[in-house]
Structure formats: C-alpha cells, structure tokens
Amino acid sequence: MRTHSMKSNSIKKFLYISPFMVLLAVFAYYPLYGWVYAFFDYMPPIPLSQAPFVGFKWFHSLIENQVKVDQLLQVIKNTFGMSGLGILFSWLPMFFAIFLTEIKAVRFRKFIQTVTTLPNFISWVLVYSLAFSMFSSEGAVNGFLSQMGLIDSPVLFLQNSDHVWVTMWFWATWKTLGWSAILYIAAIMGIDESLYEAAYVDGATRMQVIRHVVLPSMLPTYFVLLMLQIASFLNNGLEQYFVFQNAFNKDTIQVLDLYVYNLAMGGGSYSVSVAISMLKSLISVVLLFFVNGLSKMLRGEGIV
C-alpha cells in the first residue's frame, strides 16, 4: 500500500513538472536541429533538402587564411575581455546589497533599491537612446563641455573604440546592479539573528559585524553565482553590443554572439555562423563541466 502511494506521488510530481519539460524541449533542445545547417552550403530561402552537403568545409574555412584567423581571434579577445571584466567586478552586487541593508532610513533604502532595480527592465534600445542623448556629438555632455569652454569640437564618445570594453561594462553594471543585488539581500535576510546578537555582545563594531558575520554568510551565494557566470563565459549577450556597435568600434565591440549574428544576417554566411555557434556551445559545455568540477573540489558539491 505504501509503495503504491509513493508511486502515485511520484507520478503526480512528474505531471507537475511535465509542462516545463515540454517547454524546455521545444525552446532549448529542438533548436539544436539547426546545427545541421553547418554541414550544408545553405543559402536562404532555398530548402535545406536542395542545399549541397559539404561536410566540415565551413569549420575548415574558419582557419583557412590568416585574415579569418585574426578576425576570429579578435572576436574571442573581445568576448574574453568583456566577460572577464564582468567576472572581475562580480563582487559589486554583493557589496551594494550590504550597503543597502546598512541604510537605516527605510524609505530612503527602498527608494535607492527601486531606482537601481528599474533599469534592469529597460530594453537596451532605450539604454542606447539615453546614451545617445547624453554622449552624442550634439548630446548633453558635449553641450555642457562646449559651454564651459573645455572643448572646441565635439568629443565622439560613442564612436571611440579605445575604451569600449570599459564603457560596455559600465552600462551593463548600471543596468543590472540593483537587480543582481536582490539575491544577496535575500541571503542577508536569512542570516541568523543570534549571530548578530553574539557579535554585539562581544563588542563588535558595525564594520566588524559586516566582516565577520555578513560576508562569510554571503560567500556561498557569491561563489555559486560566480561559477554560473564562469560557466556562461562565452554567452555574454547580443542586444547590448548590437545597439552600441558602429563602423568605428566594430572591431573591438564584436563578441562571439554578435559576430555570429553579423555573419548570418549581414554577411549572408549562414552556414559559417552556425558552425561558429556550434563551437561556442561545445566550449560552453566544457566550461560548465570544468566549473562544476571546481565547485565539487572547493565546496564539496556541484552546481549540476
């Protein structure tokens, strides 16, 4: 009787999650069928059945001459550079969450949290519109600098490719900082009150409580999020770099996702873009298993 009840509960639980499994299969696994385009000389809009089979031709074409190799290496360099900046400053949301929870004025704290969280829900097109209104040749910043007599001609902030990695990191941080801090705020709220009481009884100052109570309690959350971020190292987005790219900064702003998109939609090299996307996915899987092994070694448990 007990075995029958356990079996019935298992079936019910499976039925509960089955709609999500169907959605996962449709939107995550079914599109992998598109990898087959990497082995054909496909030119839209002809059917795939009429496209000639070319095997690994497009994979070989990625390294067939030095120009393509240099271009691909530059794209990988951009991807690693901008993803690396994100990982290097991945601690910012954690410290921002500590800053928010240390604000004693409840209304002011809620105001700051709301203001910093709202940009996460703004599309990158609107973010670029804001950046354009501020930093274009006729924008507010150039107008202010001109009125102050600090410049004779407009500074082309958005066309400058010298510091594009830093500016892209800045806009991404501005957009996601408040939202990313929410998980850390939840971790702080889950700290046992007895730890605070014991620290204050021992005469700890506020900074000592943060250092010896709050930070150690937040580190498990930080390391899990950090490892997930490392596992998705190559998937650093498309929308942001797509709206900010132009003829002047294209070489330094193109990451792998944007490079694949430009090849497929702009260059007409659909099959080549699928081949690069396949390689990117395989490398991402390798990174995931590497980070999972690292998690097991450092924390005693994996993330998958």
Tab-separated table of C-alpha atoms in Angstrom:
chain	number	residue	atom	x	y	z
A	1	MET	CA	0.000	0.000	0.000
A	2	ARG	CA	2.816	2.370	0.948
A	3	THR	CA	4.715	1.541	-2.235
A	4	HIS	CA	1.603	2.278	-4.308
A	5	SER	CA	1.175	5.651	-2.538
A	6	MET	CA	4.798	6.610	-3.157
A	7	LYS	CA	4.459	5.658	-6.830
A	8	SER	CA	1.289	7.732	-7.117
A	9	ASN	CA	3.025	10.762	-5.562
A	10	SER	CA	5.951	10.365	-7.937
A	11	ILE	CA	3.599	10.331	-10.930
A	12	LYS	CA	1.833	13.465	-9.651
A	13	LYS	CA	5.125	15.291	-9.175
A	14	PHE	CA	6.226	14.279	-12.659
A	15	LEU	CA	2.961	15.610	-14.100
A	16	TYR	CA	3.542	18.905	-12.268
A	17	ILE	CA	6.892	19.452	-13.971
A	18	SER	CA	5.999	17.936	-17.349
A	19	PRO	CA	4.769	21.272	-18.873
A	20	PHE	CA	8.132	22.848	-18.040
A	21	MET	CA	9.959	19.855	-19.514
A	22	VAL	CA	7.945	20.260	-22.719
A	23	LEU	CA	8.814	23.970	-22.892
A	24	LEU	CA	12.481	23.126	-22.285
A	25	ALA	CA	12.428	20.532	-25.059
A	26	VAL	CA	10.718	22.882	-27.530
A	27	PHE	CA	12.757	26.024	-26.886
A	28	ALA	CA	16.130	24.605	-25.780
A	29	TYR	CA	16.663	21.200	-27.399
A	30	TYR	CA	14.575	21.258	-30.582
A	31	PRO	CA	16.511	24.278	-31.979
A	32	LEU	CA	19.680	22.157	-31.832
A	33	TYR	CA	18.388	20.575	-35.036
A	34	GLY	CA	19.591	23.803	-36.681
A	35	TRP	CA	23.187	22.606	-36.235
A	36	VAL	CA	22.691	20.527	-39.380
A	37	TYR	CA	22.989	23.745	-41.444
A	38	ALA	CA	26.713	23.859	-40.609
A	39	PHE	CA	27.260	20.815	-42.858
A	40	PHE	CA	25.456	22.200	-45.920
A	41	ASP	CA	26.081	25.062	-48.330
A	42	TYR	CA	22.816	26.689	-47.339
A	43	MET	CA	21.593	29.919	-48.901
A	44	PRO	CA	18.196	31.239	-47.773
A	45	PRO	CA	15.451	30.921	-48.847
A	46	ILE	CA	16.058	27.617	-50.659
A	47	PRO	CA	15.011	24.471	-48.751
A	48	LEU	CA	17.751	22.604	-46.898
A	49	SER	CA	16.966	19.489	-48.943
A	50	GLN	CA	18.206	21.304	-52.070
A	51	ALA	CA	21.425	22.578	-50.479
A	52	PRO	CA	24.611	20.579	-51.272
A	53	PHE	CA	26.232	18.681	-48.432
A	54	VAL	CA	29.774	19.995	-47.752
A	55	GLY	CA	30.768	18.169	-44.567
A	56	PHE	CA	33.283	20.062	-42.436
A	57	LYS	CA	34.038	22.660	-45.128
A	58	TRP	CA	32.811	25.607	-43.056
A	59	PHE	CA	34.760	24.505	-39.999
A	60	HIS	CA	37.937	24.378	-42.077
A	61	SER	CA	37.117	27.773	-43.599
A	62	LEU	CA	37.415	29.419	-40.178
A	63	ILE	CA	41.174	28.832	-40.227
A	64	GLU	CA	41.897	28.676	-43.948
A	65	ASN	CA	43.692	32.058	-44.080
A	66	GLN	CA	45.367	34.424	-41.655
A	67	VAL	CA	42.778	37.187	-42.125
A	68	LYS	CA	39.936	34.982	-40.888
A	69	VAL	CA	42.084	33.643	-38.055
A	70	ASP	CA	42.980	37.177	-36.935
A	71	GLN	CA	39.346	38.246	-37.109
A	72	LEU	CA	38.180	35.252	-35.067
A	73	LEU	CA	40.966	35.782	-32.525
A	74	GLN	CA	39.941	39.439	-32.152
A	75	VAL	CA	36.331	38.396	-31.561
A	76	ILE	CA	37.430	35.855	-28.948
A	77	LYS	CA	39.646	38.503	-27.356
A	78	ASN	CA	36.666	40.881	-27.138
A	79	THR	CA	34.484	38.150	-25.652
A	80	PHE	CA	37.055	37.177	-23.044
A	81	GLY	CA	37.838	40.816	-22.271
A	82	MET	CA	34.257	41.915	-21.618
A	83	SER	CA	33.255	38.698	-19.871
A	84	GLY	CA	36.445	38.930	-17.816
A	85	LEU	CA	35.551	42.448	-16.679
A	86	GLY	CA	32.159	41.172	-15.572
A	87	ILE	CA	33.773	38.399	-13.523
A	88	LEU	CA	36.461	40.719	-12.150
A	89	PHE	CA	33.802	43.015	-10.702
A	90	SER	CA	31.270	40.301	-9.868
A	91	TRP	CA	31.581	41.272	-6.187
A	92	LEU	CA	29.954	44.677	-6.749
A	93	PRO	CA	26.312	43.482	-6.316
A	94	MET	CA	27.276	41.762	-3.059
A	95	PHE	CA	28.765	44.924	-1.560
A	96	PHE	CA	25.925	47.023	-2.954
A	97	ALA	CA	23.471	44.711	-1.166
A	98	ILE	CA	25.413	45.213	2.086
A	99	PHE	CA	25.294	48.973	1.516
A	100	LEU	CA	21.522	48.875	1.028
A	101	THR	CA	20.840	46.808	4.132
A	102	GLU	CA	23.011	49.145	6.221
A	103	ILE	CA	20.798	52.150	5.379
A	104	LYS	CA	18.578	52.627	8.413
A	105	ALA	CA	16.090	55.041	6.805
A	106	VAL	CA	13.564	52.581	5.348
A	107	ARG	CA	12.024	54.981	2.804
A	108	PHE	CA	15.415	56.091	1.516
A	109	ARG	CA	16.592	52.465	1.289
A	110	LYS	CA	13.509	51.453	-0.692
A	111	PHE	CA	13.935	54.467	-2.956
A	112	ILE	CA	17.572	53.578	-3.731
A	113	GLN	CA	16.691	49.918	-4.318
A	114	THR	CA	13.811	50.818	-6.636
A	115	VAL	CA	15.846	53.335	-8.637
A	116	THR	CA	18.734	50.901	-9.125
A	117	THR	CA	16.480	47.940	-9.972
A	118	LEU	CA	14.258	49.629	-12.588
A	119	PRO	CA	16.985	49.886	-15.287
A	120	ASN	CA	17.015	46.080	-15.485
A	121	PHE	CA	13.554	46.242	-17.065
A	122	ILE	CA	14.547	48.836	-19.676
A	123	SER	CA	15.443	47.458	-23.112
A	124	TRP	CA	18.926	48.011	-24.488
A	125	VAL	CA	17.411	50.111	-27.270
A	126	LEU	CA	16.180	52.623	-24.691
A	127	VAL	CA	19.525	52.473	-22.883
A	128	TYR	CA	21.262	53.357	-26.136
A	129	SER	CA	18.758	56.184	-26.666
A	130	LEU	CA	19.734	57.548	-23.262
A	131	ALA	CA	23.437	57.170	-24.071
A	132	PHE	CA	22.935	58.879	-27.440
A	133	SER	CA	21.071	61.824	-25.911
A	134	MET	CA	23.880	62.276	-23.392
A	135	PHE	CA	27.079	61.405	-25.278
A	136	SER	CA	26.434	62.021	-28.980
A	137	SER	CA	28.172	64.895	-30.765
A	138	GLU	CA	25.124	67.067	-30.073
A	139	GLY	CA	24.295	65.478	-26.721
A	140	ALA	CA	24.055	66.988	-23.259
A	141	VAL	CA	27.648	66.218	-22.233
A	142	ASN	CA	29.211	67.790	-25.323
A	143	GLY	CA	26.891	70.771	-24.971
A	144	PHE	CA	27.935	71.277	-21.358
A	145	LEU	CA	31.657	70.922	-22.133
A	146	SER	CA	31.313	73.353	-25.031
A	147	GLN	CA	29.508	75.957	-22.896
A	148	MET	CA	32.221	75.648	-20.246
A	149	GLY	CA	34.844	76.289	-22.920
A	150	LEU	CA	36.577	72.970	-22.262
A	151	ILE	CA	36.347	71.698	-25.871
A	152	ASP	CA	36.439	73.322	-29.292
A	153	SER	CA	34.885	70.431	-31.191
A	154	PRO	CA	32.533	67.640	-30.045
A	155	VAL	CA	34.065	64.566	-28.458
A	156	LEU	CA	32.866	61.404	-30.220
A	157	PHE	CA	32.257	59.296	-27.105
A	158	LEU	CA	30.082	56.647	-28.772
A	159	GLN	CA	32.385	56.296	-31.789
A	160	ASN	CA	35.533	55.895	-29.706
A	161	SER	CA	36.855	52.340	-29.726
A	162	ASP	CA	39.734	52.894	-27.277
A	163	HIS	CA	37.771	52.193	-24.091
A	164	VAL	CA	34.747	50.352	-25.458
A	165	TRP	CA	35.205	47.370	-23.093
A	166	VAL	CA	35.068	49.667	-20.066
A	167	THR	CA	32.082	51.636	-21.345
A	168	MET	CA	30.162	48.451	-22.130
A	169	TRP	CA	30.929	47.178	-18.627
A	170	PHE	CA	29.745	50.479	-17.176
A	171	TRP	CA	26.396	50.375	-18.990
A	172	ALA	CA	25.854	46.709	-18.090
A	173	THR	CA	26.639	47.424	-14.438
A	174	TRP	CA	24.330	50.445	-14.373
A	175	LYS	CA	21.528	48.343	-15.851
A	176	THR	CA	21.854	45.203	-13.708
A	177	LEU	CA	23.450	46.235	-10.392
A	178	GLY	CA	20.229	46.670	-8.414
A	179	TRP	CA	18.629	43.534	-9.807
A	180	SER	CA	21.742	41.432	-9.182
A	181	ALA	CA	21.823	42.594	-5.566
A	182	ILE	CA	18.410	41.088	-4.800
A	183	LEU	CA	19.763	37.565	-4.251
A	184	TYR	CA	22.402	38.898	-1.883
A	185	ILE	CA	19.795	40.908	0.029
A	186	ALA	CA	17.814	37.673	0.424
A	187	ALA	CA	20.971	35.967	1.723
A	188	ILE	CA	21.478	38.767	4.262
A	189	MET	CA	17.856	38.492	5.388
A	190	GLY	CA	18.424	34.778	6.025
A	191	ILE	CA	21.310	35.295	8.459
A	192	ASP	CA	20.512	34.030	11.952
A	193	GLU	CA	19.816	36.935	14.321
A	194	SER	CA	21.715	35.148	17.080
A	195	LEU	CA	24.960	35.720	15.136
A	196	TYR	CA	24.368	39.479	15.234
A	197	GLU	CA	23.497	39.357	18.926
A	198	ALA	CA	26.610	37.359	19.768
A	199	ALA	CA	28.792	39.777	17.786
A	200	TYR	CA	27.374	42.856	19.511
A	201	VAL	CA	27.666	41.207	22.928
A	202	ASP	CA	31.360	40.660	22.186
A	203	GLY	CA	31.682	44.373	21.451
A	204	ALA	CA	31.927	44.182	17.640
A	205	THR	CA	31.514	47.387	15.651
A	206	ARG	CA	29.280	47.609	12.584
A	207	MET	CA	32.243	47.087	10.234
A	208	GLN	CA	33.397	44.071	12.247
A	209	VAL	CA	29.901	42.570	12.042
A	210	ILE	CA	29.942	43.025	8.268
A	211	ARG	CA	33.396	41.463	8.031
A	212	HIS	CA	32.933	38.505	10.380
A	213	VAL	CA	29.187	37.781	10.135
A	214	VAL	CA	27.631	39.189	6.961
A	215	LEU	CA	30.384	38.490	4.422
A	216	PRO	CA	31.024	34.843	5.444
A	217	SER	CA	27.276	34.196	5.290
A	218	MET	CA	27.063	35.634	1.758
A	219	LEU	CA	30.095	33.885	0.290
A	220	PRO	CA	28.285	30.592	-0.581
A	221	THR	CA	25.740	32.549	-2.641
A	222	TYR	CA	28.526	34.565	-4.259
A	223	PHE	CA	30.549	31.506	-5.263
A	224	VAL	CA	27.528	29.722	-6.769
A	225	LEU	CA	26.650	32.796	-8.862
A	226	LEU	CA	30.300	33.285	-9.796
A	227	MET	CA	30.628	29.712	-11.023
A	228	LEU	CA	27.434	30.017	-13.067
A	229	GLN	CA	28.814	33.217	-14.570
A	230	ILE	CA	32.077	31.488	-15.461
A	231	ALA	CA	30.165	28.569	-16.970
A	232	SER	CA	28.343	31.001	-19.293
A	233	PHE	CA	31.560	32.884	-20.032
A	234	LEU	CA	31.054	32.929	-23.810
A	235	ASN	CA	27.347	33.785	-23.634
A	236	ASN	CA	27.814	37.422	-22.733
A	237	GLY	CA	24.876	38.744	-24.688
A	238	LEU	CA	23.983	40.229	-28.040
A	239	GLU	CA	21.474	43.055	-27.592
A	240	GLN	CA	23.794	45.454	-25.767
A	241	TYR	CA	26.657	45.154	-28.240
A	242	PHE	CA	24.310	45.160	-31.237
A	243	VAL	CA	22.775	48.541	-30.394
A	244	PHE	CA	26.114	50.128	-29.439
A	245	GLN	CA	28.119	48.873	-32.436
A	246	ASN	CA	29.027	51.223	-35.272
A	247	ALA	CA	31.607	51.434	-38.039
A	248	PHE	CA	34.179	52.971	-35.692
A	249	ASN	CA	34.062	50.478	-32.794
A	250	LYS	CA	33.006	47.301	-34.606
A	251	ASP	CA	36.406	45.624	-34.318
A	252	THR	CA	36.566	45.994	-30.536
A	253	ILE	CA	32.885	45.533	-29.620
A	254	GLN	CA	32.158	42.349	-31.606
A	255	VAL	CA	31.738	39.405	-29.247
A	256	LEU	CA	31.014	35.858	-30.412
A	257	ASP	CA	27.228	36.195	-30.285
A	258	LEU	CA	27.311	39.451	-32.248
A	259	TYR	CA	29.865	38.018	-34.698
A	260	VAL	CA	27.587	35.039	-35.383
A	261	TYR	CA	24.617	37.359	-35.896
A	262	ASN	CA	26.515	39.690	-38.236
A	263	LEU	CA	27.757	36.753	-40.308
A	264	ALA	CA	24.283	35.271	-40.656
A	265	MET	CA	22.208	38.412	-41.154
A	266	GLY	CA	24.699	40.884	-42.540
A	267	GLY	CA	27.227	38.781	-44.406
A	268	GLY	CA	24.914	36.048	-45.693
A	269	SER	CA	27.248	33.356	-44.308
A	270	TYR	CA	24.510	31.428	-42.558
A	271	SER	CA	26.264	28.057	-42.510
A	272	VAL	CA	29.529	29.563	-41.241
A	273	SER	CA	27.690	31.330	-38.424
A	274	VAL	CA	26.053	28.036	-37.386
A	275	ALA	CA	29.472	26.345	-37.353
A	276	ILE	CA	30.871	29.046	-35.049
A	277	SER	CA	27.777	28.821	-32.861
A	278	MET	CA	28.293	25.067	-32.540
A	279	LEU	CA	31.889	25.525	-31.434
A	280	LYS	CA	30.812	28.184	-28.935
A	281	SER	CA	28.181	25.864	-27.468
A	282	LEU	CA	30.636	22.993	-27.143
A	283	ILE	CA	33.191	25.228	-25.408
A	284	SER	CA	30.448	26.474	-23.066
A	285	VAL	CA	29.594	22.879	-22.127
A	286	VAL	CA	33.269	22.185	-21.413
A	287	LEU	CA	33.423	25.307	-19.224
A	288	LEU	CA	30.286	24.176	-17.387
A	289	PHE	CA	31.784	20.797	-16.515
A	290	PHE	CA	35.084	22.449	-15.553
A	291	VAL	CA	33.308	24.842	-13.192
A	292	ASN	CA	31.175	22.010	-11.817
A	293	GLY	CA	34.342	20.036	-11.030
A	294	LEU	CA	35.870	23.130	-9.446
A	295	SER	CA	32.747	23.564	-7.329
A	296	LYS	CA	32.949	19.965	-6.119
A	297	MET	CA	36.619	20.420	-5.257
A	298	LEU	CA	36.158	23.710	-3.348
A	299	ARG	CA	32.664	23.342	-1.860
A	300	GLY	CA	32.117	19.587	-1.786
A	301	GLU	CA	29.101	19.775	-4.099
A	302	GLY	CA	28.490	20.587	-7.741
A	303	ILE	CA	26.134	23.060	-9.370
A	304	VAL	CA	24.684	20.488	-11.790
